[in-house]
Amino acid sequence: MSLVDDARKVRENAYAPYSKFKVGAALRTIDGSVFVGVNVENVAYPEGTCAEAGAIAAMCAAGQTRIAEVAVIADSPEPVSPCGGCRQKLAEFASADVKVTLATTDGLLQETTVGALLPGVFSQDHMSRT
Ligand code: THU
């Protein structure tokens, strides 16, 4: 099963009663493990979390921190674009060349990279004087 298939399957479990916009994310780590996540909304809207954040949390909970590949899927007209915060979260655990596949439930695919998604990423280097 491809990473997009993993994301597609887990998306069904997204908790999105407010936006009705279900998102699934899957990531593979450098040892080959796959972790998945969904968006989890809350009646206090800002407390909701994105699918990518869920997958990253599952990865960290399993003791892993290096992402090798990512897939994100939603029922959108164009492949879903990760939010700015999730781009920064992915960059924490993935090198710039890591492949990210953005997908629609209709089967559209767009391939990009963590680096292309976040030019000018904030990094540890910016804090080198501290
Ligand atoms: N959402 C994600 O889970 N990931 C993204 O990359 C974009 C947006 C979620 C957050 C919210 O639950 C819903 O999509 C609508 O913004």
mmCIF file with all atom_site columns, C-alpha atoms and ligand atoms in Angstrom:
data_model
loop_
_atom_site.group_PDB
_atom_site.id
_atom_site.type_symbol
_atom_site.label_atom_id
_atom_site.label_alt_id
_atom_site.label_comp_id
_atom_site.label_asym_id
_atom_site.label_entity_id
_atom_site.label_seq_id
_atom_site.pdbx_PDB_ins_code
_atom_site.Cartn_x
_atom_site.Cartn_y
_atom_site.Cartn_z
_atom_site.occupancy
_atom_site.B_iso_or_equiv
_atom_site.pdbx_formal_charge
_atom_site.auth_seq_id
_atom_site.auth_comp_id
_atom_site.auth_asym_id
_atom_site.auth_atom_id
_atom_site.pdbx_PDB_model_num
ATOM   1   C CA . MET A 1 1   ? 0.000   0.000  0.000  1.00 0.00 ? 1   MET A CA 1
ATOM   2   C CA . SER A 1 2   ? 1.339   3.448  -0.905 1.00 0.00 ? 2   SER A CA 1
ATOM   3   C CA . LEU A 1 3   ? 1.608   6.300  1.555  1.00 0.00 ? 3   LEU A CA 1
ATOM   4   C CA . VAL A 1 4   ? -1.264  8.035  -0.263 1.00 0.00 ? 4   VAL A CA 1
ATOM   5   C CA . ASP A 1 5   ? -3.394  4.925  0.328  1.00 0.00 ? 5   ASP A CA 1
ATOM   6   C CA . ASP A 1 6   ? -2.529  5.044  4.035  1.00 0.00 ? 6   ASP A CA 1
ATOM   7   C CA . ALA A 1 7   ? -3.539  8.707  4.165  1.00 0.00 ? 7   ALA A CA 1
ATOM   8   C CA . ARG A 1 8   ? -6.742  8.004  2.230  1.00 0.00 ? 8   ARG A CA 1
ATOM   9   C CA . LYS A 1 9   ? -7.747  5.223  4.620  1.00 0.00 ? 9   LYS A CA 1
ATOM   10  C CA . VAL A 1 10  ? -7.067  7.107  7.845  1.00 0.00 ? 10  VAL A CA 1
ATOM   11  C CA . ARG A 1 11  ? -8.838  10.223 6.525  1.00 0.00 ? 11  ARG A CA 1
ATOM   12  C CA . GLU A 1 12  ? -12.136 8.440  7.110  1.00 0.00 ? 12  GLU A CA 1
ATOM   13  C CA . ASN A 1 13  ? -11.463 8.790  10.847 1.00 0.00 ? 13  ASN A CA 1
ATOM   14  C CA . ALA A 1 14  ? -10.941 12.552 10.735 1.00 0.00 ? 14  ALA A CA 1
ATOM   15  C CA . TYR A 1 15  ? -13.017 14.437 13.293 1.00 0.00 ? 15  TYR A CA 1
ATOM   16  C CA . ALA A 1 16  ? -14.172 17.490 11.379 1.00 0.00 ? 16  ALA A CA 1
ATOM   17  C CA . PRO A 1 17  ? -17.768 18.260 12.388 1.00 0.00 ? 17  PRO A CA 1
ATOM   18  C CA . TYR A 1 18  ? -17.269 22.040 12.041 1.00 0.00 ? 18  TYR A CA 1
ATOM   19  C CA . SER A 1 19  ? -15.412 22.466 8.748  1.00 0.00 ? 19  SER A CA 1
ATOM   20  C CA . LYS A 1 20  ? -16.637 19.125 7.301  1.00 0.00 ? 20  LYS A CA 1
ATOM   21  C CA . PHE A 1 21  ? -13.214 19.065 5.646  1.00 0.00 ? 21  PHE A CA 1
ATOM   22  C CA . LYS A 1 22  ? -11.595 15.739 6.471  1.00 0.00 ? 22  LYS A CA 1
ATOM   23  C CA . VAL A 1 23  ? -7.839  15.472 6.030  1.00 0.00 ? 23  VAL A CA 1
ATOM   24  C CA . GLY A 1 24  ? -5.612  12.408 6.278  1.00 0.00 ? 24  GLY A CA 1
ATOM   25  C CA . ALA A 1 25  ? -1.839  12.401 6.541  1.00 0.00 ? 25  ALA A CA 1
ATOM   26  C CA . ALA A 1 26  ? 0.703   9.601  6.453  1.00 0.00 ? 26  ALA A CA 1
ATOM   27  C CA . LEU A 1 27  ? 4.438   9.727  6.882  1.00 0.00 ? 27  LEU A CA 1
ATOM   28  C CA . ARG A 1 28  ? 7.153   7.151  6.554  1.00 0.00 ? 28  ARG A CA 1
ATOM   29  C CA . THR A 1 29  ? 10.208  7.397  8.752  1.00 0.00 ? 29  THR A CA 1
ATOM   30  C CA . ILE A 1 30  ? 13.751  6.484  7.755  1.00 0.00 ? 30  ILE A CA 1
ATOM   31  C CA . ASP A 1 31  ? 13.388  3.006  9.275  1.00 0.00 ? 31  ASP A CA 1
ATOM   32  C CA . GLY A 1 32  ? 10.318  2.309  7.122  1.00 0.00 ? 32  GLY A CA 1
ATOM   33  C CA . SER A 1 33  ? 7.645   2.736  9.809  1.00 0.00 ? 33  SER A CA 1
ATOM   34  C CA . VAL A 1 34  ? 4.429   4.482  8.782  1.00 0.00 ? 34  VAL A CA 1
ATOM   35  C CA . PHE A 1 35  ? 2.505   6.865  11.042 1.00 0.00 ? 35  PHE A CA 1
ATOM   36  C CA . VAL A 1 36  ? -0.861  8.377  10.245 1.00 0.00 ? 36  VAL A CA 1
ATOM   37  C CA . GLY A 1 37  ? -2.913  11.292 11.488 1.00 0.00 ? 37  GLY A CA 1
ATOM   38  C CA . VAL A 1 38  ? -6.207  13.088 10.933 1.00 0.00 ? 38  VAL A CA 1
ATOM   39  C CA . ASN A 1 39  ? -7.471  16.549 11.685 1.00 0.00 ? 39  ASN A CA 1
ATOM   40  C CA . VAL A 1 40  ? -9.219  16.742 15.045 1.00 0.00 ? 40  VAL A CA 1
ATOM   41  C CA . GLU A 1 41  ? -11.462 19.768 15.439 1.00 0.00 ? 41  GLU A CA 1
ATOM   42  C CA . ASN A 1 42  ? -12.926 21.268 18.591 1.00 0.00 ? 42  ASN A CA 1
ATOM   43  C CA . VAL A 1 43  ? -15.946 23.394 19.388 1.00 0.00 ? 43  VAL A CA 1
ATOM   44  C CA . ALA A 1 44  ? -13.400 25.953 20.585 1.00 0.00 ? 44  ALA A CA 1
ATOM   45  C CA . TYR A 1 45  ? -12.185 26.305 17.006 1.00 0.00 ? 45  TYR A CA 1
ATOM   46  C CA . PRO A 1 46  ? -8.530  27.304 17.565 1.00 0.00 ? 46  PRO A CA 1
ATOM   47  C CA . GLU A 1 47  ? -7.998  24.132 19.579 1.00 0.00 ? 47  GLU A CA 1
ATOM   48  C CA . GLY A 1 48  ? -8.324  21.967 16.475 1.00 0.00 ? 48  GLY A CA 1
ATOM   49  C CA . THR A 1 49  ? -5.274  20.174 15.146 1.00 0.00 ? 49  THR A CA 1
ATOM   50  C CA . CYS A 1 50  ? -4.218  19.309 11.608 1.00 0.00 ? 50  CYS A CA 1
ATOM   51  C CA . ALA A 1 51  ? -3.748  15.829 10.182 1.00 0.00 ? 51  ALA A CA 1
ATOM   52  C CA . GLU A 1 52  ? -0.017  16.400 9.690  1.00 0.00 ? 52  GLU A CA 1
ATOM   53  C CA . ALA A 1 53  ? 0.377   17.346 13.352 1.00 0.00 ? 53  ALA A CA 1
ATOM   54  C CA . GLY A 1 54  ? -1.376  14.128 14.362 1.00 0.00 ? 54  GLY A CA 1
ATOM   55  C CA . ALA A 1 55  ? 0.949   11.985 12.272 1.00 0.00 ? 55  ALA A CA 1
ATOM   56  C CA . ILE A 1 56  ? 3.985   13.810 13.657 1.00 0.00 ? 56  ILE A CA 1
ATOM   57  C CA . ALA A 1 57  ? 2.754   13.305 17.231 1.00 0.00 ? 57  ALA A CA 1
ATOM   58  C CA . ALA A 1 58  ? 2.284   9.563  16.603 1.00 0.00 ? 58  ALA A CA 1
ATOM   59  C CA . MET A 1 59  ? 5.807   9.370  15.174 1.00 0.00 ? 59  MET A CA 1
ATOM   60  C CA . CYS A 1 60  ? 7.334   11.103 18.196 1.00 0.00 ? 60  CYS A CA 1
ATOM   61  C CA . ALA A 1 61  ? 5.301   8.973  20.597 1.00 0.00 ? 61  ALA A CA 1
ATOM   62  C CA . ALA A 1 62  ? 6.875   5.916  18.950 1.00 0.00 ? 62  ALA A CA 1
ATOM   63  C CA . GLY A 1 63  ? 10.322  7.351  19.565 1.00 0.00 ? 63  GLY A CA 1
ATOM   64  C CA . GLN A 1 64  ? 11.085  8.387  16.011 1.00 0.00 ? 64  GLN A CA 1
ATOM   65  C CA . THR A 1 65  ? 12.055  11.780 14.650 1.00 0.00 ? 65  THR A CA 1
ATOM   66  C CA . ARG A 1 66  ? 13.260  11.473 11.031 1.00 0.00 ? 66  ARG A CA 1
ATOM   67  C CA . ILE A 1 67  ? 10.722  11.648 8.203  1.00 0.00 ? 67  ILE A CA 1
ATOM   68  C CA . ALA A 1 68  ? 11.544  10.093 4.806  1.00 0.00 ? 68  ALA A CA 1
ATOM   69  C CA . GLU A 1 69  ? 8.273   10.743 2.945  1.00 0.00 ? 69  GLU A CA 1
ATOM   70  C CA . VAL A 1 70  ? 4.881   12.387 3.490  1.00 0.00 ? 70  VAL A CA 1
ATOM   71  C CA . ALA A 1 71  ? 1.405   12.165 1.935  1.00 0.00 ? 71  ALA A CA 1
ATOM   72  C CA . VAL A 1 72  ? -1.631  14.351 2.636  1.00 0.00 ? 72  VAL A CA 1
ATOM   73  C CA . ILE A 1 73  ? -5.119  13.880 1.198  1.00 0.00 ? 73  ILE A CA 1
ATOM   74  C CA . ALA A 1 74  ? -8.442  15.706 1.298  1.00 0.00 ? 74  ALA A CA 1
ATOM   75  C CA . ASP A 1 75  ? -11.635 16.007 -0.728 1.00 0.00 ? 75  ASP A CA 1
ATOM   76  C CA . SER A 1 76  ? -10.547 19.247 -2.369 1.00 0.00 ? 76  SER A CA 1
ATOM   77  C CA . PRO A 1 77  ? -10.714 20.444 -5.996 1.00 0.00 ? 77  PRO A CA 1
ATOM   78  C CA . GLU A 1 78  ? -6.924  20.686 -6.112 1.00 0.00 ? 78  GLU A CA 1
ATOM   79  C CA . PRO A 1 79  ? -4.385  18.712 -4.056 1.00 0.00 ? 79  PRO A CA 1
ATOM   80  C CA . VAL A 1 80  ? -4.600  19.974 -0.496 1.00 0.00 ? 80  VAL A CA 1
ATOM   81  C CA . SER A 1 81  ? -1.995  22.527 0.497  1.00 0.00 ? 81  SER A CA 1
ATOM   82  C CA . PRO A 1 82  ? -0.554  22.045 3.998  1.00 0.00 ? 82  PRO A CA 1
ATOM   83  C CA . CYS A 1 83  ? -1.056  25.097 6.217  1.00 0.00 ? 83  CYS A CA 1
ATOM   84  C CA . GLY A 1 84  ? 1.913   27.258 7.128  1.00 0.00 ? 84  GLY A CA 1
ATOM   85  C CA . GLY A 1 85  ? 2.190   25.834 10.627 1.00 0.00 ? 85  GLY A CA 1
ATOM   86  C CA . CYS A 1 86  ? 2.272   22.265 9.324  1.00 0.00 ? 86  CYS A CA 1
ATOM   87  C CA . ARG A 1 87  ? 4.981   23.168 6.832  1.00 0.00 ? 87  ARG A CA 1
ATOM   88  C CA . GLN A 1 88  ? 7.143   24.346 9.714  1.00 0.00 ? 88  GLN A CA 1
ATOM   89  C CA . LYS A 1 89  ? 6.263   21.235 11.741 1.00 0.00 ? 89  LYS A CA 1
ATOM   90  C CA . LEU A 1 90  ? 7.284   18.953 8.864  1.00 0.00 ? 90  LEU A CA 1
ATOM   91  C CA . ALA A 1 91  ? 10.532  20.876 8.401  1.00 0.00 ? 91  ALA A CA 1
ATOM   92  C CA . GLU A 1 92  ? 11.428  20.123 12.025 1.00 0.00 ? 92  GLU A CA 1
ATOM   93  C CA . PHE A 1 93  ? 11.691  16.413 11.227 1.00 0.00 ? 93  PHE A CA 1
ATOM   94  C CA . ALA A 1 94  ? 12.424  16.244 7.494  1.00 0.00 ? 94  ALA A CA 1
ATOM   95  C CA . SER A 1 95  ? 15.233  17.442 5.278  1.00 0.00 ? 95  SER A CA 1
ATOM   96  C CA . ALA A 1 96  ? 14.397  19.848 2.458  1.00 0.00 ? 96  ALA A CA 1
ATOM   97  C CA . ASP A 1 97  ? 14.478  17.116 -0.213 1.00 0.00 ? 97  ASP A CA 1
ATOM   98  C CA . VAL A 1 98  ? 11.870  14.906 1.454  1.00 0.00 ? 98  VAL A CA 1
ATOM   99  C CA . LYS A 1 99  ? 9.047   14.114 -0.967 1.00 0.00 ? 99  LYS A CA 1
ATOM   100 C CA . VAL A 1 100 ? 5.541   15.288 -0.076 1.00 0.00 ? 100 VAL A CA 1
ATOM   101 C CA . THR A 1 101 ? 2.623   13.960 -2.133 1.00 0.00 ? 101 THR A CA 1
ATOM   102 C CA . LEU A 1 102 ? -0.477  16.133 -1.992 1.00 0.00 ? 102 LEU A CA 1
ATOM   103 C CA . ALA A 1 103 ? -3.596  14.297 -3.111 1.00 0.00 ? 103 ALA A CA 1
ATOM   104 C CA . THR A 1 104 ? -7.303  14.637 -3.689 1.00 0.00 ? 104 THR A CA 1
ATOM   105 C CA . THR A 1 105 ? -9.821  11.890 -3.024 1.00 0.00 ? 105 THR A CA 1
ATOM   106 C CA . ASP A 1 106 ? -10.589 12.073 -6.774 1.00 0.00 ? 106 ASP A CA 1
ATOM   107 C CA . GLY A 1 107 ? -7.088  10.880 -7.559 1.00 0.00 ? 107 GLY A CA 1
ATOM   108 C CA . LEU A 1 108 ? -5.222  14.082 -8.415 1.00 0.00 ? 108 LEU A CA 1
ATOM   109 C CA . LEU A 1 109 ? -1.626  13.984 -7.193 1.00 0.00 ? 109 LEU A CA 1
ATOM   110 C CA . GLN A 1 110 ? 0.940   16.727 -6.819 1.00 0.00 ? 110 GLN A CA 1
ATOM   111 C CA . GLU A 1 111 ? 4.486   15.966 -5.790 1.00 0.00 ? 111 GLU A CA 1
ATOM   112 C CA . THR A 1 112 ? 6.558   18.538 -3.982 1.00 0.00 ? 112 THR A CA 1
ATOM   113 C CA . THR A 1 113 ? 9.181   18.636 -1.234 1.00 0.00 ? 113 THR A CA 1
ATOM   114 C CA . VAL A 1 114 ? 9.395   19.927 2.303  1.00 0.00 ? 114 VAL A CA 1
ATOM   115 C CA . GLY A 1 115 ? 11.887  22.541 1.109  1.00 0.00 ? 115 GLY A CA 1
ATOM   116 C CA . ALA A 1 116 ? 9.683   23.752 -1.746 1.00 0.00 ? 116 ALA A CA 1
ATOM   117 C CA . LEU A 1 117 ? 6.719   24.056 0.630  1.00 0.00 ? 117 LEU A CA 1
ATOM   118 C CA . LEU A 1 118 ? 8.586   26.345 2.997  1.00 0.00 ? 118 LEU A CA 1
ATOM   119 C CA . PRO A 1 119 ? 11.209  28.597 1.459  1.00 0.00 ? 119 PRO A CA 1
ATOM   120 C CA . GLY A 1 120 ? 12.879  30.668 4.147  1.00 0.00 ? 120 GLY A CA 1
ATOM   121 C CA . VAL A 1 121 ? 12.183  28.100 6.846  1.00 0.00 ? 121 VAL A CA 1
ATOM   122 C CA . PHE A 1 122 ? 12.976  29.254 10.373 1.00 0.00 ? 122 PHE A CA 1
ATOM   123 C CA . SER A 1 123 ? 15.832  27.071 11.582 1.00 0.00 ? 123 SER A CA 1
ATOM   124 C CA . GLN A 1 124 ? 18.249  26.590 14.446 1.00 0.00 ? 124 GLN A CA 1
ATOM   125 C CA . ASP A 1 125 ? 20.801  28.623 12.468 1.00 0.00 ? 125 ASP A CA 1
ATOM   126 C CA . HIS A 1 126 ? 18.753  31.751 13.107 1.00 0.00 ? 126 HIS A CA 1
ATOM   127 C CA . MET A 1 127 ? 19.414  31.263 16.818 1.00 0.00 ? 127 MET A CA 1
ATOM   128 C CA . SER A 1 128 ? 23.144  30.758 16.506 1.00 0.00 ? 128 SER A CA 1
ATOM   129 C CA . ARG A 1 129 ? 23.883  33.844 18.635 1.00 0.00 ? 129 ARG A CA 1
ATOM   130 C CA . THR A 1 130 ? 21.934  32.613 21.600 1.00 0.00 ? 130 THR A CA 1
HETATM 131 N N1 . THU B 2 .   ? -6.288  20.937 7.776  1.00 0.00 ? 1   THU B N1 1
HETATM 132 C C1 . THU B 2 .   ? -5.402  19.917 7.948  1.00 0.00 ? 1   THU B C1 1
HETATM 133 O O1 . THU B 2 .   ? -5.641  18.983 8.731  1.00 0.00 ? 1   THU B O1 1
HETATM 134 N N2 . THU B 2 .   ? -4.252  19.947 7.249  1.00 0.00 ? 1   THU B N2 1
HETATM 135 C C2 . THU B 2 .   ? -3.939  20.882 6.326  1.00 0.00 ? 1   THU B C2 1
HETATM 136 O O2 . THU B 2 .   ? -2.859  20.819 5.755  1.00 0.00 ? 1   THU B O2 1
HETATM 137 C C3 . THU B 2 .   ? -4.888  21.945 6.003  1.00 0.00 ? 1   THU B C3 1
HETATM 138 C C4 . THU B 2 .   ? -6.048  22.065 6.912  1.00 0.00 ? 1   THU B C4 1
HETATM 139 C C5 . THU B 2 .   ? -7.547  20.888 8.526  1.00 0.00 ? 1   THU B C5 1
HETATM 140 C C6 . THU B 2 .   ? -7.661  21.856 9.668  1.00 0.00 ? 1   THU B C6 1
HETATM 141 C C7 . THU B 2 .   ? -9.170  21.976 9.803  1.00 0.00 ? 1   THU B C7 1
HETATM 142 O O3 . THU B 2 .   ? -9.630  20.921 10.640 1.00 0.00 ? 1   THU B O3 1
HETATM 143 C C8 . THU B 2 .   ? -9.685  21.751 8.405  1.00 0.00 ? 1   THU B C8 1
HETATM 144 O O4 . THU B 2 .   ? -8.624  21.179 7.671  1.00 0.00 ? 1   THU B O4 1
HETATM 145 C C9 . THU B 2 .   ? -10.148 23.016 7.716  1.00 0.00 ? 1   THU B C9 1
HETATM 146 O O5 . THU B 2 .   ? -9.188  24.005 7.788  1.00 0.00 ? 1   THU B O5 1
#
